[in-house]
Short mmCIF file of C-alpha atoms in Angstrom, two decimals:
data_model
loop_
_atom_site.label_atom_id
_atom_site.label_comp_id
_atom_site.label_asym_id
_atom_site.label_seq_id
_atom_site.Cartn_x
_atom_site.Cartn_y
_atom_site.Cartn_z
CA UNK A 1 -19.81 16.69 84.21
CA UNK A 2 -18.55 12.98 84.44
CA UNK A 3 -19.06 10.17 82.00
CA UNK A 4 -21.66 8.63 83.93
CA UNK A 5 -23.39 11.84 84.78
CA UNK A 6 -23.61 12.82 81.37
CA UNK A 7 -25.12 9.39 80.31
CA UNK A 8 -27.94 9.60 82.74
CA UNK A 9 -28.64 13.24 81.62
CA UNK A 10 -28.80 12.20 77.94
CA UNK A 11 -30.82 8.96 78.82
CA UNK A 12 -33.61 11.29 81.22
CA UNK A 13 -33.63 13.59 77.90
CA UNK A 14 -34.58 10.50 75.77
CA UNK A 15 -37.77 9.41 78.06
CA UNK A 16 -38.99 13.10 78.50
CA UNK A 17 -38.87 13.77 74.90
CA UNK A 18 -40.58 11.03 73.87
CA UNK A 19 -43.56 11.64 76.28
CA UNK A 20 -43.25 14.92 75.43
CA UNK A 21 -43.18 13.90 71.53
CA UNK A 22 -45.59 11.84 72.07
CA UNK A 23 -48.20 14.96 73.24
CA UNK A 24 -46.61 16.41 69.94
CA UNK A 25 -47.77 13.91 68.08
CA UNK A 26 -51.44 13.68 69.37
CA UNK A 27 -51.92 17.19 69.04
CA UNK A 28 -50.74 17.06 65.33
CA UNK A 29 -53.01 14.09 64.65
CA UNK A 30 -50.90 10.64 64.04
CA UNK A 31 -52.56 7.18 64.94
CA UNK A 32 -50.53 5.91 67.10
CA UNK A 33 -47.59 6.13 69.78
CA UNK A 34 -45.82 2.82 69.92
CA UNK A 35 -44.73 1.66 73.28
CA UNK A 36 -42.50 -2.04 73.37
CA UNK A 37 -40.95 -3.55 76.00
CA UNK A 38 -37.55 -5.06 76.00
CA UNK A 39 -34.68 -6.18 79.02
CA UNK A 40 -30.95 -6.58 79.38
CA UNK A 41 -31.04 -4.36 76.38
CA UNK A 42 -27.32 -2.50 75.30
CA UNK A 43 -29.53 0.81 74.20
CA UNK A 44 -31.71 1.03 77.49
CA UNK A 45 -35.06 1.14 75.50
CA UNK A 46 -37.65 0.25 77.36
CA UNK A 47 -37.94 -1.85 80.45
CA UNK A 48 -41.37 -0.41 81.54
CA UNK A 49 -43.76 -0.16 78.78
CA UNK A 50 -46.73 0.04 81.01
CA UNK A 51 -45.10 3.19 83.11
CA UNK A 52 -44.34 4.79 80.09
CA UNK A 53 -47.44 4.53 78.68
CA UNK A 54 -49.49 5.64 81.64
CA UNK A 55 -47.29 8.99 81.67
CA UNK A 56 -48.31 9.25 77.74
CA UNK A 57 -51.62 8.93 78.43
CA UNK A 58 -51.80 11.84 80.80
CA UNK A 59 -49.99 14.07 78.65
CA UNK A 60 -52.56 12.75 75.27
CA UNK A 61 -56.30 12.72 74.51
CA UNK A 62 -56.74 11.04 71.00
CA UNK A 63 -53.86 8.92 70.15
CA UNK A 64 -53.89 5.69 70.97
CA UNK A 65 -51.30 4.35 72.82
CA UNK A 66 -50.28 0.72 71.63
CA UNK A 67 -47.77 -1.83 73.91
CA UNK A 68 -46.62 -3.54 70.92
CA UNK A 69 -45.75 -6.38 72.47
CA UNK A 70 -45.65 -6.63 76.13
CA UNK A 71 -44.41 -9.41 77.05
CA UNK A 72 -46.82 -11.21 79.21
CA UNK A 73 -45.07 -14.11 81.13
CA UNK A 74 -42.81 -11.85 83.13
CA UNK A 75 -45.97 -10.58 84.74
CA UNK A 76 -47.29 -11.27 87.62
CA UNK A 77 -51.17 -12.19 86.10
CA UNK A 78 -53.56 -9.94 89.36
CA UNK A 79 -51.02 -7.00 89.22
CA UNK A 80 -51.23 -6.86 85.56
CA UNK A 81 -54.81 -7.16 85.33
CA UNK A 82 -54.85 -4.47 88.01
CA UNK A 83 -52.60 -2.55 85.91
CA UNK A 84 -53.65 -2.31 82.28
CA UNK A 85 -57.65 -1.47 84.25
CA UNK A 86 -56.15 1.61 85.18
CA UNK A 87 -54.60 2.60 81.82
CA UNK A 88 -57.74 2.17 80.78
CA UNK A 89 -59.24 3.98 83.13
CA UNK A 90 -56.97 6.85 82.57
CA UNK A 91 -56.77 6.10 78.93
CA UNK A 92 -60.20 6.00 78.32
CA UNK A 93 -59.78 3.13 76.27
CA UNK A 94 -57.00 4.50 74.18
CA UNK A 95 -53.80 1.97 75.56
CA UNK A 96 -54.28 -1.25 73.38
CA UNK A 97 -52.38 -3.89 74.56
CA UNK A 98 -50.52 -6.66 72.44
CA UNK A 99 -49.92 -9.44 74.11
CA UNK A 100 -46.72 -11.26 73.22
CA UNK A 101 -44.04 -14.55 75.03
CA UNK A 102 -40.68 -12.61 73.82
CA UNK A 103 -38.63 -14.92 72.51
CA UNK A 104 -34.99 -14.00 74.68
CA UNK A 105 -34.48 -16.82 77.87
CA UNK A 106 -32.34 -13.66 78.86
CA UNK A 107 -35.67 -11.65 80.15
CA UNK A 108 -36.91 -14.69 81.04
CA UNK A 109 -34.32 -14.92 83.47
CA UNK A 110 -33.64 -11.74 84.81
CA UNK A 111 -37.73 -11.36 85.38
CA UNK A 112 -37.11 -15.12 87.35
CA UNK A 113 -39.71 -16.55 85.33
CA UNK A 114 -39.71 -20.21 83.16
CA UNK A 115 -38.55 -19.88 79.91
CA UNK A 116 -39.95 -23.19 78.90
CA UNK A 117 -43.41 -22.88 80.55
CA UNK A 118 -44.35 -19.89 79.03
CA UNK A 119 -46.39 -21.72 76.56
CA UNK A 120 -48.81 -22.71 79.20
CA UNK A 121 -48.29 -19.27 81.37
CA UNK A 122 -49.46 -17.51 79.02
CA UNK A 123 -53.16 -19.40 78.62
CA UNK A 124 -53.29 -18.82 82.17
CA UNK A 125 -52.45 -15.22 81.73
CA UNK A 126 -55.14 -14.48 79.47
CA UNK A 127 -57.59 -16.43 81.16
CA UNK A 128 -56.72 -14.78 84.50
CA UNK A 129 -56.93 -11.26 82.28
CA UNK A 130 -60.27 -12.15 81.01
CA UNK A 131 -61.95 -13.55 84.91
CA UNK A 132 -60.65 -10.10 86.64
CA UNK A 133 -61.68 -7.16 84.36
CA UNK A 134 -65.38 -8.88 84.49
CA UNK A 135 -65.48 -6.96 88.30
CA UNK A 136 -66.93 -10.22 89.60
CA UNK A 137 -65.24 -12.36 91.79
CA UNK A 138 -63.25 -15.39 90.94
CA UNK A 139 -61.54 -18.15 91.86
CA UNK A 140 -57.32 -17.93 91.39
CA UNK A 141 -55.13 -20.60 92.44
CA UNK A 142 -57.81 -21.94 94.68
CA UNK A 143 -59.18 -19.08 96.27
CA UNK A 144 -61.58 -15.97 95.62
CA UNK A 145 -60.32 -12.85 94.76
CA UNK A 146 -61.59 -9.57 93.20
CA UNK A 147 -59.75 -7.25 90.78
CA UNK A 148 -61.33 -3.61 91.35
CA UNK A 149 -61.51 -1.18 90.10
CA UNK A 150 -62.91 -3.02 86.78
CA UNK A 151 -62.10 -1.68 83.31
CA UNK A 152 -62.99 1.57 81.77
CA UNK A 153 -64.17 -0.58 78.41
CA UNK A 154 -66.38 -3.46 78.13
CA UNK A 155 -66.36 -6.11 78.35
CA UNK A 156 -62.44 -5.67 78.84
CA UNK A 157 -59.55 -3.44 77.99
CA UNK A 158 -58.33 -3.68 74.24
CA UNK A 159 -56.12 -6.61 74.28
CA UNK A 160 -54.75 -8.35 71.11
CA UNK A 161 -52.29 -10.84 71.07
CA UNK A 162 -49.15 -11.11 68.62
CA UNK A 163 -46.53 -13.47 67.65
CA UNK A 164 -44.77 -14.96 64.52
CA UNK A 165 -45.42 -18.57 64.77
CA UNK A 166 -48.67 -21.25 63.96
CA UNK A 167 -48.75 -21.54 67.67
CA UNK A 168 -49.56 -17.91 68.56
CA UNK A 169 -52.21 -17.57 65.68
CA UNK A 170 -53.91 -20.66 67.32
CA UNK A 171 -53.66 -19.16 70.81
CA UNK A 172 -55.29 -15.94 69.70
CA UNK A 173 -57.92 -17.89 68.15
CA UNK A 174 -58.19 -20.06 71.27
CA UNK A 175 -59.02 -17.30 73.36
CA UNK A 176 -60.98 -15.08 70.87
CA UNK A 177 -58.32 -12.25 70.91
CA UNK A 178 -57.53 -10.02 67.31
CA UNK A 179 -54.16 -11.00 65.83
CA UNK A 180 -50.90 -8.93 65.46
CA UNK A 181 -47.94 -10.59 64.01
CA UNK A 182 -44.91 -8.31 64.28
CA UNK A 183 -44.81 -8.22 60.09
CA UNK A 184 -46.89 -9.08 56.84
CA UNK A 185 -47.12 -13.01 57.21
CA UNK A 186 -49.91 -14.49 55.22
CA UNK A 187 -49.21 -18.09 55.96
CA UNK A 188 -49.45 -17.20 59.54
CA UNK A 189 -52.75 -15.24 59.09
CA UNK A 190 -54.00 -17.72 57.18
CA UNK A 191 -53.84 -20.41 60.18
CA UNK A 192 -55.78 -18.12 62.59
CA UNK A 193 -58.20 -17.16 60.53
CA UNK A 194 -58.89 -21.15 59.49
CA UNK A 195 -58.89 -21.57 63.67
CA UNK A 196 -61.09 -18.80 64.27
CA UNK A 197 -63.45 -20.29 61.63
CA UNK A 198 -63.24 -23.88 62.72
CA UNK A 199 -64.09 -22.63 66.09
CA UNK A 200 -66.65 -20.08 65.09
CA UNK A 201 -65.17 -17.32 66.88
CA UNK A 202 -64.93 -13.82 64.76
CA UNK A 203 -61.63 -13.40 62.99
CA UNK A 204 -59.68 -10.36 63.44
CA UNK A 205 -56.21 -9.66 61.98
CA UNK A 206 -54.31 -6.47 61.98
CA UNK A 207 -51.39 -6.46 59.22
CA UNK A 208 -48.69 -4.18 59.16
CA UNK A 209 -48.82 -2.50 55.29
CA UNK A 210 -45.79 0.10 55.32
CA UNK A 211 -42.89 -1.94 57.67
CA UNK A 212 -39.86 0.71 57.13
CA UNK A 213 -38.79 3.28 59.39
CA UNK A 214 -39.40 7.17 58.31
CA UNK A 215 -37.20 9.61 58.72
CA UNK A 216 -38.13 13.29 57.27
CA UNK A 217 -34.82 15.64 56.34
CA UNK A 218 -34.52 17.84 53.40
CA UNK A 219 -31.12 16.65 52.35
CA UNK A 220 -31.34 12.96 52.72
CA UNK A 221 -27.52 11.94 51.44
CA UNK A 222 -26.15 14.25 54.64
CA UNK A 223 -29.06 13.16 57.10
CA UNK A 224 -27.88 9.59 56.30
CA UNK A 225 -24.24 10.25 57.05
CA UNK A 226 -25.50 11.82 60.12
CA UNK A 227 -27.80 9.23 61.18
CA UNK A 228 -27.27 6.07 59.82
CA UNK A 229 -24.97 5.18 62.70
CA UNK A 230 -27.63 5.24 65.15
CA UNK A 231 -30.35 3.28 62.44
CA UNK A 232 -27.41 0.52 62.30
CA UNK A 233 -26.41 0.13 65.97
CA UNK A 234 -30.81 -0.71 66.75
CA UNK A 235 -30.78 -2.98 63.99
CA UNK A 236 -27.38 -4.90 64.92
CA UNK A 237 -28.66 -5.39 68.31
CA UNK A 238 -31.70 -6.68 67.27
CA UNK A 239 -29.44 -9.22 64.84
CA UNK A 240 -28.00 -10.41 67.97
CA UNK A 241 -31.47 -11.32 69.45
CA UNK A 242 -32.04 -13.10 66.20
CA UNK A 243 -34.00 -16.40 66.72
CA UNK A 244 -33.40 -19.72 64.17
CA UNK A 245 -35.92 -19.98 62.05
CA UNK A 246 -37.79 -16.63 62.18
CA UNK A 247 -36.54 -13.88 59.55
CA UNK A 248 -37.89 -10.60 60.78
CA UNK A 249 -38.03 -7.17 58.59
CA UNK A 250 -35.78 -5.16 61.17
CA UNK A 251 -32.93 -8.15 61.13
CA UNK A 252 -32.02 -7.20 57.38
CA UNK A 253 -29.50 -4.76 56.92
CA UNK A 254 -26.94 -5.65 60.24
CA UNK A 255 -23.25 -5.23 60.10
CA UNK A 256 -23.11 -1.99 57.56
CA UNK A 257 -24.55 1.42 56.84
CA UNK A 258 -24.74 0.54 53.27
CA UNK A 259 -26.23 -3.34 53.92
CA UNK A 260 -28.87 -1.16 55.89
CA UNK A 261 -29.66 1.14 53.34
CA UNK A 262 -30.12 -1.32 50.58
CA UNK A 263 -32.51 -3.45 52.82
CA UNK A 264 -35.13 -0.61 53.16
CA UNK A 265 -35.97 -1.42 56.33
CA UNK A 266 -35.10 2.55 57.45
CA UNK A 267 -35.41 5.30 54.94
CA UNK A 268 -34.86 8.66 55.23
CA UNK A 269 -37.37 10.98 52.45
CA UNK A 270 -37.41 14.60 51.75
CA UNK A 271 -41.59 15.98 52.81
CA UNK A 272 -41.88 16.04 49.06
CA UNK A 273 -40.67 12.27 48.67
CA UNK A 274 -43.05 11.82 51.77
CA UNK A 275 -46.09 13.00 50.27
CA UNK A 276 -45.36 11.53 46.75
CA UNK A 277 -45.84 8.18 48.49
CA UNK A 278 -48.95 9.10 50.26
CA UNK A 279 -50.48 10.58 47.38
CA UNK A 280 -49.12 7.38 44.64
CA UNK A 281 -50.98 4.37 47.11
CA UNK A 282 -54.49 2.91 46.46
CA UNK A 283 -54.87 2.32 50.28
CA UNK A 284 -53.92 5.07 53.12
CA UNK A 285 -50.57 5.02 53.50
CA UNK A 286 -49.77 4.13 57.34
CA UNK A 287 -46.24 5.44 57.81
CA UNK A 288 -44.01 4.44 60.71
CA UNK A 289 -42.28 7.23 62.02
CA UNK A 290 -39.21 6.10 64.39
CA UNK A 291 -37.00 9.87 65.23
CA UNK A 292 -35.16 8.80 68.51
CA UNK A 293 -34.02 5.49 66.66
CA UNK A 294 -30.92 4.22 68.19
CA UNK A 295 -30.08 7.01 70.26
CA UNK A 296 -30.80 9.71 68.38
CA UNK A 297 -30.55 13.14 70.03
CA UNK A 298 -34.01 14.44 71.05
CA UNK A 299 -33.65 17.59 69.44
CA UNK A 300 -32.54 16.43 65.87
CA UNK A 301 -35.79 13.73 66.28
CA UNK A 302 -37.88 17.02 67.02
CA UNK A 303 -36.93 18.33 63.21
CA UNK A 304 -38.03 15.16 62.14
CA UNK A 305 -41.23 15.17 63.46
CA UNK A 306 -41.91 19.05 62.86
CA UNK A 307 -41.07 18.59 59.71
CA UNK A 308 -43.27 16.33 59.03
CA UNK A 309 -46.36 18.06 60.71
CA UNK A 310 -45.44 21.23 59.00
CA UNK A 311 -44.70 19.68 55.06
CA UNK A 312 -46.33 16.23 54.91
CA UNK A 313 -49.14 15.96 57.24
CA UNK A 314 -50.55 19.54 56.65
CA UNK A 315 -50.72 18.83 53.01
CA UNK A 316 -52.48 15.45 53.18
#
């Protein structure tokens, strides 16, 4: 088999295992499946959150599927309405969007759209979101149209909206939407919430308690020799993306295995390490599991996860 050949194999392996993971994971009860959406990107992962998710929802029935964030100026605003009312639709209310602007003029390029109106396309974004899943007509751009089929959940699809600035808090108070920042920011919470108030809208923020990456291996030291390669080559090309001013969890760590390791923004725990942690909180413990990280092969990220149905989540 050539190069090439052998790269698209191993890349189709990735996406079926992690729908197929993803069924995995429903029927072993986790949360959530995280979908995100990212372009021009050196490890491939993922250009079509919205596909992706729709094939996850077929294969699930509990889990709830989460675009975390999707970014919504590259969309066109009628097709993506149209869009996230049929993953709901299929869903049954289980896809919950999280509406984001990206923050790479890269994807704003490639998807031809205006880096520096994106501000302003995205108010018209949500308000175009929010006019078509009512099933009524409307007007858009100065004529009446109609979105069918409407929404599965009333009185829209779940739609949050996330970002790591004062800006995006005020926007999702603007329009009334729950808030997601991508990490623990109080200072940022603290602004929508004081928005929400002053406006008298309900205030709504979801916070991100346990930020590292799990991995589950009984021999940790040799799983990290094994692994950390892959941890290190996501988290150096999200240092590339790196924007002035904003200092994300998942930019620590870049440019060494060890740097990565003593950030603790990826750990890898035995089941009994796993279930020490569980057991030690005062709050539930909400554990990020990430097993195809970087590239990893699907069927070393299957241990992972089996091992933690079988030693950590059976025991809970």
């Amino acid at each position: 088999m050539s190069g090439q050949a052998e790269t698209r194999s191993a890349e189709s392996d990735r996406y079926r295992a992690a729908i197929a993971m993803s069924e995995f994971a429903d029927k072993a009860g986790f949360a959530v499946v995280n979908v995100e959406e990212h372009h021009d990107a050196a490890l491939g992962w993922l250009s079509s959150p919205l596909l992706l998710a729709g094939m996850i929802a077929a294969r699930t029935s509990d889990i709830i599927i989460r675009g975390s964030a999707v970014l919504g100026p590259l969309y066109d605003p009628i097709r993506l309405a149209e869009d996230l009312a049929m993953l709901d639709l299929v869903s049954r209310g289980r896809f919950l969007m999280v509406l984001g602007q990206g923050y790479r003029p890269s994807e704003y390029h490639a998807m031809d759209r205006d880096f520096d109106t994106r501000g302003a396309d995205t108010d018209f974004l949500i308000e175009t979101l929010l006019k078509a899943w009512k099933g009524e007509a409307f007007d858009y751009r100065g004529r009446t149209i109609h979105v069918s089929p409407p929404p599965y959940t009333q009185p829209h699809p779940p739609l949050y909206y996330g970002g790591m600035s004062a800006a995006a808090a005020r926007r999702a108070a603007r329009w009334g939407l729950p808030f997601l920042p991508g990490q623990p920011m109080p200072e940022i919470e603290a602004i929508y919430v004081a928005e929400c108030e002053r406006l008298g809208v309900a205030a709504q923020v979801e916070t991100f308690t346990d930020m590292t990456q799990i991995f589950v291996d009984p021999d940790p030291e040799a799983a990290w020799r094994e692994l950390g390669p892959f941890f290190l080559r996501e988290v150096d090309q999200y240092a590339e993306w790196m924007k002035a001013g904003v200092q994300r969890v998942y930019d620590a760590g870049s440019g060494s295995i060890e740097a990565l390791r003593a950030a603790g923004t990826y750990e890898i725990l035995t089941p009994a390490q796993c279930l020490e942690r569980a057991r030690s909180l005062d709050r539930p413990w909400r554990p990020i599991l990430h097993p195809l990280a970087g590239g990893i092969a699907p069927e070393r990220a299957w241990r992972c996860l089996q091992l933690f149905r079988d030693e950590v989540l059976a025991k809970l």
